[in-house]
XYZ file of N, CA and C in Angstrom:
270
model
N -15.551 -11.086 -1.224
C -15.209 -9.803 -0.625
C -14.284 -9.999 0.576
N -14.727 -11.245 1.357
C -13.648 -11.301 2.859
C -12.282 -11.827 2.301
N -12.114 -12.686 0.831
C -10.803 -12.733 0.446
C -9.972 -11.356 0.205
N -10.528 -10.813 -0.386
C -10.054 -9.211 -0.790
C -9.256 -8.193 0.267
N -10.629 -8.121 1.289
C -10.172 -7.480 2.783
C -8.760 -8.139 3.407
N -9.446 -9.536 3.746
C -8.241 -9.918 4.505
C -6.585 -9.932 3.444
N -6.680 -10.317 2.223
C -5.705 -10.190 1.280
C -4.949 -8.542 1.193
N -5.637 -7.695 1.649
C -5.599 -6.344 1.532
C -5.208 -5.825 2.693
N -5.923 -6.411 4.220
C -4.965 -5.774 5.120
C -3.765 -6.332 5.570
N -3.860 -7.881 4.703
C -2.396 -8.090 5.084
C -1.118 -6.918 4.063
N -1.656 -7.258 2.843
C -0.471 -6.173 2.223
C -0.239 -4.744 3.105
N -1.260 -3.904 2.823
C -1.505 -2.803 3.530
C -0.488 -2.895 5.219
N -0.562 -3.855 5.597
C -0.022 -3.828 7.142
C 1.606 -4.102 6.660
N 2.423 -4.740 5.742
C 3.062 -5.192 5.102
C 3.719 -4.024 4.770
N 3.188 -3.295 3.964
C 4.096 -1.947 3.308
C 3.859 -0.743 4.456
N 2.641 -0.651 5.192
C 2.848 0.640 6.187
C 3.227 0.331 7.180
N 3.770 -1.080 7.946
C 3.974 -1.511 9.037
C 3.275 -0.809 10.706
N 4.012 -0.292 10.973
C 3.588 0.037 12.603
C 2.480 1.727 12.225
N 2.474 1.588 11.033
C 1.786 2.552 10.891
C 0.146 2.768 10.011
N 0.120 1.472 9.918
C -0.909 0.972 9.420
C -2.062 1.200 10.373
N -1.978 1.611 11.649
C -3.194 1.448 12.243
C -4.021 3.124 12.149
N -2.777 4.067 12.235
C -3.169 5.261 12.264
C -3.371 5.969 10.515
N -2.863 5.232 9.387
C -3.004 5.224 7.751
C -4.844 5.340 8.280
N -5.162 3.963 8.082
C -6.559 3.480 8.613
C -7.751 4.689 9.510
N -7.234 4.635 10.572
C -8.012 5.619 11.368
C -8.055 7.016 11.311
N -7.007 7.633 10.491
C -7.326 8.734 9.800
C -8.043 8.909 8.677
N -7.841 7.687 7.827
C -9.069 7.799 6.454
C -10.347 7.423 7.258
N -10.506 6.712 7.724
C -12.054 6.612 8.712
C -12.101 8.000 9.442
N -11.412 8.914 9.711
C -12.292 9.840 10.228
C -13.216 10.728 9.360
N -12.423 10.773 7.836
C -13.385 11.533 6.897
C -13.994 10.556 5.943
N -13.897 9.486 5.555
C -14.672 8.476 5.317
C -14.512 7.028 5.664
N -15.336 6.078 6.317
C -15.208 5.133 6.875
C -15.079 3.946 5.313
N -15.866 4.900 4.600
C -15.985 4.102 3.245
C -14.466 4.050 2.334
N -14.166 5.206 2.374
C -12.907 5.174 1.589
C -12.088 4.528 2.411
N -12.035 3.640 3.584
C -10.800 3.045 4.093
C -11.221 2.075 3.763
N -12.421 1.173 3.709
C -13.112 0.142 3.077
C -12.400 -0.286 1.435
N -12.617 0.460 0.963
C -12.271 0.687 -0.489
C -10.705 0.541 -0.517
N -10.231 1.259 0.090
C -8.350 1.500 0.213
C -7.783 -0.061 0.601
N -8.715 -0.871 1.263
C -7.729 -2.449 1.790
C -8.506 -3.458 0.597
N -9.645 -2.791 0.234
C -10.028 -4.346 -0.733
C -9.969 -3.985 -2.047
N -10.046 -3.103 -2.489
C -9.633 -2.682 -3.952
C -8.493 -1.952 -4.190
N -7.879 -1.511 -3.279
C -6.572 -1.165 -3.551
C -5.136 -2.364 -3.305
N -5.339 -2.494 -2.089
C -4.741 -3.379 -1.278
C -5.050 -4.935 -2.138
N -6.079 -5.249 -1.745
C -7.030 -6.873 -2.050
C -6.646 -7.095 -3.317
N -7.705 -6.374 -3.869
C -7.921 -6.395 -5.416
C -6.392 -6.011 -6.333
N -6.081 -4.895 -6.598
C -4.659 -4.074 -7.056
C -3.463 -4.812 -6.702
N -2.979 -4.750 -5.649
C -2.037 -4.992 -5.115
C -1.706 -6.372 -4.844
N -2.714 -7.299 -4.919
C -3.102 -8.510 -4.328
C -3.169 -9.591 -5.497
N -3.008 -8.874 -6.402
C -3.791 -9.768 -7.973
C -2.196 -10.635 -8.416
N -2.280 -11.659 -9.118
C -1.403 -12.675 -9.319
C -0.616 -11.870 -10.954
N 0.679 -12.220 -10.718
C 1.399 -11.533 -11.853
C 2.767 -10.784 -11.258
N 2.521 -9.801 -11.098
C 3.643 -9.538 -9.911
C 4.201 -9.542 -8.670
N 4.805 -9.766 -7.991
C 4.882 -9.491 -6.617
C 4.784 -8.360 -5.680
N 4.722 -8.726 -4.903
C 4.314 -7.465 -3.844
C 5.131 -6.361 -3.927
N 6.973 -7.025 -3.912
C 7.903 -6.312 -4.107
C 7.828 -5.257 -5.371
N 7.780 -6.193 -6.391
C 7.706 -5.636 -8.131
C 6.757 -4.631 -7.852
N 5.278 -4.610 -7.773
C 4.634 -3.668 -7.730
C 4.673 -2.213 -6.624
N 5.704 -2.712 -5.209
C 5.774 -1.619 -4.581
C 6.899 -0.658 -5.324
N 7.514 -0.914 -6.034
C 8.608 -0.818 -6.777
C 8.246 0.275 -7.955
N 7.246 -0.918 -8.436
C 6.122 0.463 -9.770
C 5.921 2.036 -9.027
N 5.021 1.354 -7.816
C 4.310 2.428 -7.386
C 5.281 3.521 -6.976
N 6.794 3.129 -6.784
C 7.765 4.397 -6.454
C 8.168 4.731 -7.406
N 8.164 3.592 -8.460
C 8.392 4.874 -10.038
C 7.884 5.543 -10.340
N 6.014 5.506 -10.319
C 4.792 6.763 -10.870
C 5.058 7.341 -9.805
N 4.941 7.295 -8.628
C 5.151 8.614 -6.966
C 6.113 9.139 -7.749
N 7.394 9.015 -8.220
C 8.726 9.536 -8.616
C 8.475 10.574 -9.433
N 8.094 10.183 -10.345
C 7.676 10.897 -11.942
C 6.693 11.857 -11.320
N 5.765 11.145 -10.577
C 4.758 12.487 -10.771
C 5.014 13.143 -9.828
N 5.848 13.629 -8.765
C 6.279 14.227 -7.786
C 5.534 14.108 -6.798
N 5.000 13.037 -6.228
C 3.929 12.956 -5.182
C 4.958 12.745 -4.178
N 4.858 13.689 -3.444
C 6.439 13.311 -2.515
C 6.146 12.780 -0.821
N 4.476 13.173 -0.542
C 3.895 12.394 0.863
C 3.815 10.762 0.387
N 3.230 10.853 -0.733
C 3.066 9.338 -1.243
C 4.347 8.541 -1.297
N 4.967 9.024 -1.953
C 6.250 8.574 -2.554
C 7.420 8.013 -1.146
N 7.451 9.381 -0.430
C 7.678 8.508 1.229
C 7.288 7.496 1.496
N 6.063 7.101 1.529
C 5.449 6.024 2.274
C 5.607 4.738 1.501
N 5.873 4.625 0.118
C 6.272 4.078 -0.502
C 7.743 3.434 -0.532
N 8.146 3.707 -0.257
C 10.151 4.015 -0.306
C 9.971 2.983 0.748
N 9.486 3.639 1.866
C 9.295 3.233 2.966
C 8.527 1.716 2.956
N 7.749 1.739 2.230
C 6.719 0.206 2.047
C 7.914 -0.857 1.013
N 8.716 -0.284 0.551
C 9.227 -0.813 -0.514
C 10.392 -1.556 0.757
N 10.670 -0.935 1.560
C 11.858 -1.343 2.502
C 11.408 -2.357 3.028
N 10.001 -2.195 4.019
C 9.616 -3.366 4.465
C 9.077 -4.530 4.036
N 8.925 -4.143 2.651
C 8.453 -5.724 1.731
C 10.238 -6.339 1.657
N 10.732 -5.999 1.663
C 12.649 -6.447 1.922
C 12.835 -6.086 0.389
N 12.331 -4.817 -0.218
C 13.139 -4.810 -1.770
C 14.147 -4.592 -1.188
N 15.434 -4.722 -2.389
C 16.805 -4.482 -2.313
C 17.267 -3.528 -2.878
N 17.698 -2.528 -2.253
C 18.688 -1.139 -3.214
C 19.985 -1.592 -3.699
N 20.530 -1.156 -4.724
C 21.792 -0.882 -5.328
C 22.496 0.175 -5.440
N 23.425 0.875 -4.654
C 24.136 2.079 -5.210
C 24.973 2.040 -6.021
């Protein structure tokens, strides 16, 4: 489980950068559990698992945000996708 966490808030700190602390402390205000869950099974586990890279998969995750019009998500994404150093093409 402490591989997971720590594997998880590093990504997590990684794609939300300077904003990772307040991501966090707003899901802890309505559940302390669901921020638990969000760094080791999302982050840890998901995000963390061997096969793709951090990049590749932040990459996925702005294609489904895209498609499905999640457009708060999809920000933060774009945005996570920048600071993992993906590369755009125009």
């Amino acid at each position: 489980m402490e591989k997971y966490s720590n594997r998880g808030e590093m990504n997590c700190r990684k794609i939300y950068g300077n904003k990772f602390d307040k991501l966090i402390s707003n899901i802890k205000t309505f559940s302390p559990e669901m921020a638990e869950w969000l760094i080791v099974e999302g982050y840890g586990k998901v995000l963390g698992r061997k096969g793709l890279t951090l990049k590749e998969r932040e990459l996925c995750i702005v294609s489904i945000l895209a498609a499905l019009k999640f457009k708060e998500q999809l920000y933060s994404h774009i945005n996570g996708a920048i600071r993992v150093k993906v590369e755009f093409e125009m």
